[in-house]
Coordinates of C-alpha atoms in Angstrom, one line a residue:
M296 CA 22.5 -16.9 25.8
A297 CA 24.4 -14.2 23.9
N298 CA 28.2 -12.9 25.1
A299 CA 29.7 -10.3 24.1
L300 CA 33.4 -8.6 24.4
C301 CA 34.1 -5.3 26.9
G302 CA 36.6 -3.0 25.4
N303 CA 39.1 -4.0 28.4
G304 CA 39.3 -7.4 26.9
C305 CA 37.3 -9.4 29.8
V306 CA 34.5 -11.2 28.6
A307 CA 30.7 -9.9 28.8
V308 CA 27.9 -11.9 30.1
P309 CA 24.1 -11.1 30.6
C310 CA 22.9 -11.9 34.5
G311 CA 23.0 -15.0 36.0
D312 CA 25.8 -16.5 33.0
L313 CA 28.4 -15.9 34.8
G314 CA 29.9 -19.4 35.4
A315 CA 29.9 -20.8 32.0
A316 CA 31.9 -17.8 30.8
A317 CA 33.9 -18.5 34.0
A318 CA 34.4 -22.5 32.5
L319 CA 34.7 -21.2 28.9
A320 CA 37.9 -19.1 30.2
E321 CA 39.0 -21.5 32.7
S322 CA 39.7 -24.0 29.9
V323 CA 40.7 -22.4 27.1
P324 CA 43.7 -21.0 26.5
M325 CA 44.0 -16.7 26.6
G326 CA 46.8 -16.1 24.6
G327 CA 44.6 -14.7 21.1
A328 CA 41.5 -13.2 20.0
Y329 CA 40.0 -16.8 18.5
R330 CA 36.0 -17.6 18.6
A331 CA 35.3 -21.1 19.9
K332 CA 32.6 -23.9 20.1
S333 CA 30.3 -23.9 23.3
S334 CA 27.8 -26.4 24.2
F335 CA 25.2 -23.8 25.4
P336 CA 22.0 -22.9 23.7
A337 CA 23.4 -19.5 22.2
G338 CA 26.0 -21.6 19.9
R339 CA 29.8 -19.3 20.3
V340 CA 31.3 -17.3 22.9
A341 CA 34.0 -14.7 21.9
L342 CA 37.2 -14.7 23.8
T343 CA 39.9 -12.3 23.6
A344 CA 43.8 -11.9 24.9
G345 CA 42.9 -9.7 28.0
E346 CA 43.7 -10.0 31.7
P347 CA 43.4 -13.3 33.3
Q348 CA 39.7 -13.9 34.3
P349 CA 38.7 -12.9 38.2
R350 CA 39.6 -16.3 40.7
S351 CA 36.1 -16.1 41.9
L352 CA 34.7 -16.6 38.8
H353 CA 36.5 -20.1 38.6
V354 CA 35.0 -21.0 42.2
A355 CA 31.4 -20.4 41.0
A356 CA 31.8 -22.3 37.6
A357 CA 33.4 -25.3 40.4
G358 CA 30.5 -26.5 40.5
Q359 CA 29.4 -26.3 36.6
M360 CA 31.8 -27.6 34.5
N361 CA 31.4 -31.3 35.7
G362 CA 27.0 -31.6 35.4
N363 CA 24.3 -29.9 33.2
L364 CA 22.3 -27.4 33.8
T365 CA 19.2 -28.1 35.7
I366 CA 16.6 -25.8 36.5
G367 CA 13.6 -26.5 38.7
K368 CA 10.4 -27.4 38.4
A369 CA 8.1 -24.4 37.8
M370 CA 5.5 -24.0 41.0
R371 CA 1.8 -24.8 39.8
W372 CA -0.7 -21.9 40.6
W373 CA -3.0 -23.3 42.9
E374 CA 0.3 -24.0 45.1
K375 CA 1.5 -20.9 45.5
G376 CA 0.7 -19.1 48.4
T377 CA -0.7 -22.3 50.3
Q378 CA -0.6 -22.3 53.9
P379 CA -0.2 -25.7 56.5
N380 CA -4.1 -26.0 56.8
M381 CA -4.3 -26.5 53.0
R382 CA -3.3 -29.8 51.7
E383 CA -4.7 -31.1 48.0
V384 CA -6.6 -34.6 48.2
Q385 CA -4.9 -37.3 46.9
S386 CA -7.7 -39.7 46.0
T387 CA -11.9 -40.3 47.2
Q388 CA -10.6 -42.0 49.9
D389 CA -8.5 -39.4 51.0
L390 CA -11.1 -36.9 51.0
A391 CA -13.7 -39.9 53.2
D392 CA -11.7 -40.1 55.6
S393 CA -10.2 -36.5 55.8
L394 CA -13.8 -34.9 56.2
R395 CA -14.8 -38.2 58.8
N396 CA -11.3 -37.3 60.8
A397 CA -11.7 -33.8 61.1
G398 CA -13.8 -33.8 64.2
D399 CA -15.5 -30.5 64.5
K400 CA -13.0 -28.7 62.9
L401 CA -15.0 -27.2 59.9
V402 CA -13.5 -28.3 56.5
V403 CA -13.9 -26.0 53.0
V404 CA -13.7 -28.1 49.9
D405 CA -12.4 -26.8 47.4
F406 CA -13.3 -27.8 43.5
F407 CA -11.4 -26.5 41.0
S408 CA -9.7 -27.2 37.3
P409 CA -5.9 -26.1 36.3
G410 CA -6.8 -24.6 33.2
C411 CA -10.1 -22.7 35.3
G412 CA -9.5 -19.1 35.2
G413 CA -12.3 -18.1 37.9
C414 CA -10.6 -20.5 40.0
R415 CA -6.9 -19.1 39.2
A416 CA -8.3 -16.0 39.7
L417 CA -10.2 -17.0 42.8
H418 CA -7.3 -18.7 44.6
P419 CA -5.1 -16.2 46.0
K420 CA -7.8 -14.8 47.5
I421 CA -8.7 -18.4 49.1
A422 CA -5.2 -18.9 50.1
Q423 CA -5.3 -15.3 52.2
F424 CA -9.0 -16.5 54.3
A425 CA -6.4 -19.7 55.2
E426 CA -4.2 -18.2 56.5
R427 CA -7.3 -15.7 59.0
N428 CA -8.2 -19.2 59.8
P429 CA -5.7 -21.6 60.8
D430 CA -8.2 -23.6 62.7
V431 CA -9.9 -24.2 59.7
L432 CA -9.3 -27.4 57.0
F433 CA -8.6 -26.5 53.2
L434 CA -8.8 -29.5 50.9
Q435 CA -8.4 -28.8 47.2
V436 CA -9.7 -31.7 45.1
N437 CA -8.3 -30.8 41.5
H438 CA -11.2 -31.5 39.0
E439 CA -8.9 -32.8 36.1
Q440 CA -7.4 -35.8 38.0
H441 CA -10.6 -36.7 39.7
K442 CA -13.4 -36.4 36.8
S443 CA -15.4 -39.6 37.9
M444 CA -15.4 -38.8 42.0
C445 CA -17.3 -35.2 41.5
Y446 CA -19.5 -36.5 39.0
S447 CA -20.4 -39.0 41.3
L448 CA -21.0 -36.2 43.4
H449 CA -22.5 -33.8 41.0
V450 CA -20.0 -31.0 41.0
H451 CA -20.4 -29.7 37.6
V452 CA -19.5 -25.9 37.5
L453 CA -16.2 -24.4 39.1
P454 CA -15.3 -23.0 40.9
F455 CA -17.3 -24.9 43.5
F456 CA -17.3 -25.7 47.5
R457 CA -18.2 -27.1 50.0
F458 CA -18.6 -26.6 53.4
Y459 CA -19.2 -29.9 56.3
R460 CA -19.2 -29.1 60.1
G461 CA -18.9 -32.1 62.8
A462 CA -22.2 -34.0 63.2
Q463 CA -23.9 -31.5 61.4
G464 CA -21.7 -33.0 57.9
R465 CA -22.6 -30.6 55.2
V466 CA -23.7 -26.8 55.9
S467 CA -23.0 -25.6 52.1
S468 CA -23.1 -25.8 49.6
F469 CA -22.2 -22.5 46.1
S470 CA -20.1 -21.8 43.1
C471 CA -18.4 -18.3 43.7
T472 CA -16.2 -16.3 41.6
N473 CA -14.5 -12.7 42.3
A474 CA -17.1 -10.6 41.6
T475 CA -19.4 -13.3 44.7
I476 CA -16.8 -14.0 46.9
K477 CA -19.1 -12.9 49.4
K478 CA -20.7 -16.2 49.5
F479 CA -17.6 -17.2 50.4
K480 CA -17.1 -14.6 53.2
D481 CA -20.7 -15.2 54.5
A482 CA -20.3 -19.2 55.2
L483 CA -16.9 -18.8 56.6
A484 CA -18.3 -16.6 59.0
K485 CA -21.1 -18.2 59.8
H486 CA -19.9 -21.6 59.9
S487 CA -16.3 -20.9 61.5
P488 CA -17.3 -20.1 65.4
D489 CA -16.7 -22.8 68.4
R490 CA -19.1 -25.2 68.9
C491 CA -19.6 -28.5 70.5
S492 CA -21.5 -31.2 68.2
L493 CA -22.7 -34.0 69.2
G494 CA -21.2 -36.9 68.1
P495 CA -18.6 -38.0 65.6
A496 CA -18.4 -35.9 62.1
R497 CA -20.4 -37.2 59.6
G498 CA -18.8 -36.1 56.4
L499 CA -20.0 -37.3 53.1
E500 CA -24.1 -37.5 52.9
E501 CA -25.2 -41.7 53.2
S502 CA -25.9 -41.4 48.7
E503 CA -22.9 -39.9 47.8
L504 CA -20.7 -42.4 49.7
L505 CA -23.2 -44.9 48.0
A506 CA -22.8 -43.1 44.7
L507 CA -19.5 -43.4 45.2
A508 CA -18.4 -47.3 46.0
A509 CA -21.2 -47.9 43.3
N510 CA -18.7 -45.9 40.4
K511 CA -16.4 -49.1 39.1
D512 CA -13.3 -45.8 38.3
L513 CA -13.1 -45.6 41.6
Q514 CA -11.4 -48.0 44.0
F515 CA -13.2 -46.9 46.6
T516 CA -15.4 -49.5 49.0
Y517 CA -18.1 -48.7 51.6
S518 CA -20.5 -50.4 53.7
E519 CA -24.1 -49.5 54.4
K520 CA -24.7 -48.6 58.4
P521 CA -27.6 -50.4 59.7
T522 CA -30.0 -48.4 60.8
L523 CA -32.5 -48.0 63.4
V524 CA -35.2 -50.4 63.6
P525 CA -38.3 -49.0 65.4
I526 CA -39.6 -50.3 68.6
A527 CA -42.9 -52.7 67.3
E528 CA -40.2 -53.5 64.0
A529 CA -38.1 -55.2 66.4
I530 CA -40.5 -57.3 68.4
K531 CA -41.9 -58.6 65.7
M532 CA -38.5 -59.4 64.2
E533 CA -38.0 -61.2 67.2
A534 CA -40.7 -63.3 68.1
A535 CA -40.9 -64.2 64.0
A536 CA -36.9 -66.0 64.6
I537 CA -36.3 -69.0 64.7
C538 CA -35.1 -69.9 68.5
G539 CA -36.3 -66.7 69.7
P540 CA -36.2 -65.6 73.8
W541 CA -39.4 -64.3 73.3
L542 CA -42.8 -66.1 72.9
P543 CA -45.0 -65.1 69.4
L544 CA -47.0 -62.0 70.0
P545 CA -50.5 -60.9 68.8
P546 CA -51.2 -58.7 66.1
S547 CA -52.7 -55.8 68.5
A548 CA -49.8 -56.6 71.0
T549 CA -47.5 -53.6 67.9
Q550 CA -50.6 -51.8 67.5
F551 CA -51.6 -48.2 69.5
L552 CA -54.9 -48.2 71.4
P553 CA -57.6 -45.8 70.2
Q554 CA -58.9 -43.8 73.1
G555 CA -61.8 -44.9 75.1
S556 CA -61.7 -48.2 73.1
D557 CA -62.6 -51.1 75.7
N558 CA -59.1 -52.5 76.1
E559 CA -57.9 -49.3 77.0
L560 CA -55.7 -49.2 80.1
I561 CA -57.6 -48.4 83.3
P562 CA -55.6 -45.9 85.8
S563 CA -55.1 -46.9 89.0
G564 CA -57.9 -46.5 91.3
R565 CA -60.6 -46.8 89.4

């Protein structure tokens, strides 16, 4: 942050350093030319005799004289251009709940890595798709932070995308780059139109949920849903139960009779 002297005796500073020069000009007498130590990285600031500094410089520097200069955290590339319908997944439970609570809305899961050049190059286009499709939910999964979860979901190539829609669950899964962005466009056009889904959102596959629950590195629990039992099997189970409401049935009661057998039911009127 080197400073220089103008011909008229005023302090000349680079753009953005007016507050620093004003602080020094206000705190140091201007009677004679001399050099003074500075706390800024430039090391020294040269001051010389001249006209008093403008009052505006003193006012601008007032907020910096008694505190340290701070610089805000730079925005990470996957945070740039994000839309209201885009957000980063925080945990495995967050991903599962977001898919299950999405209803009939199309959900695009974007698996990326901060060090992936292809992911970074593709991100601006994904943000544009999100802006054009406000009814589609875009979930970002940071592979570096969720390696174990991605491993259980069999995501080994980046960038990688999965599309989920209502009761259908996962409807598309692929990897693409800027060169093959047409795959993303086609999938978005195919699965984004309005439709009525029968039943609640399916979300992750049953096998994926079980794999995530079995992963000891993840704090995720899942109880397997009961499966439907065929009626014949249900009758056998009920008959075999202790103190069951029904009497035991013969094995033939749960078997289909071949056509033309002696035990075939006789139609009425014969």
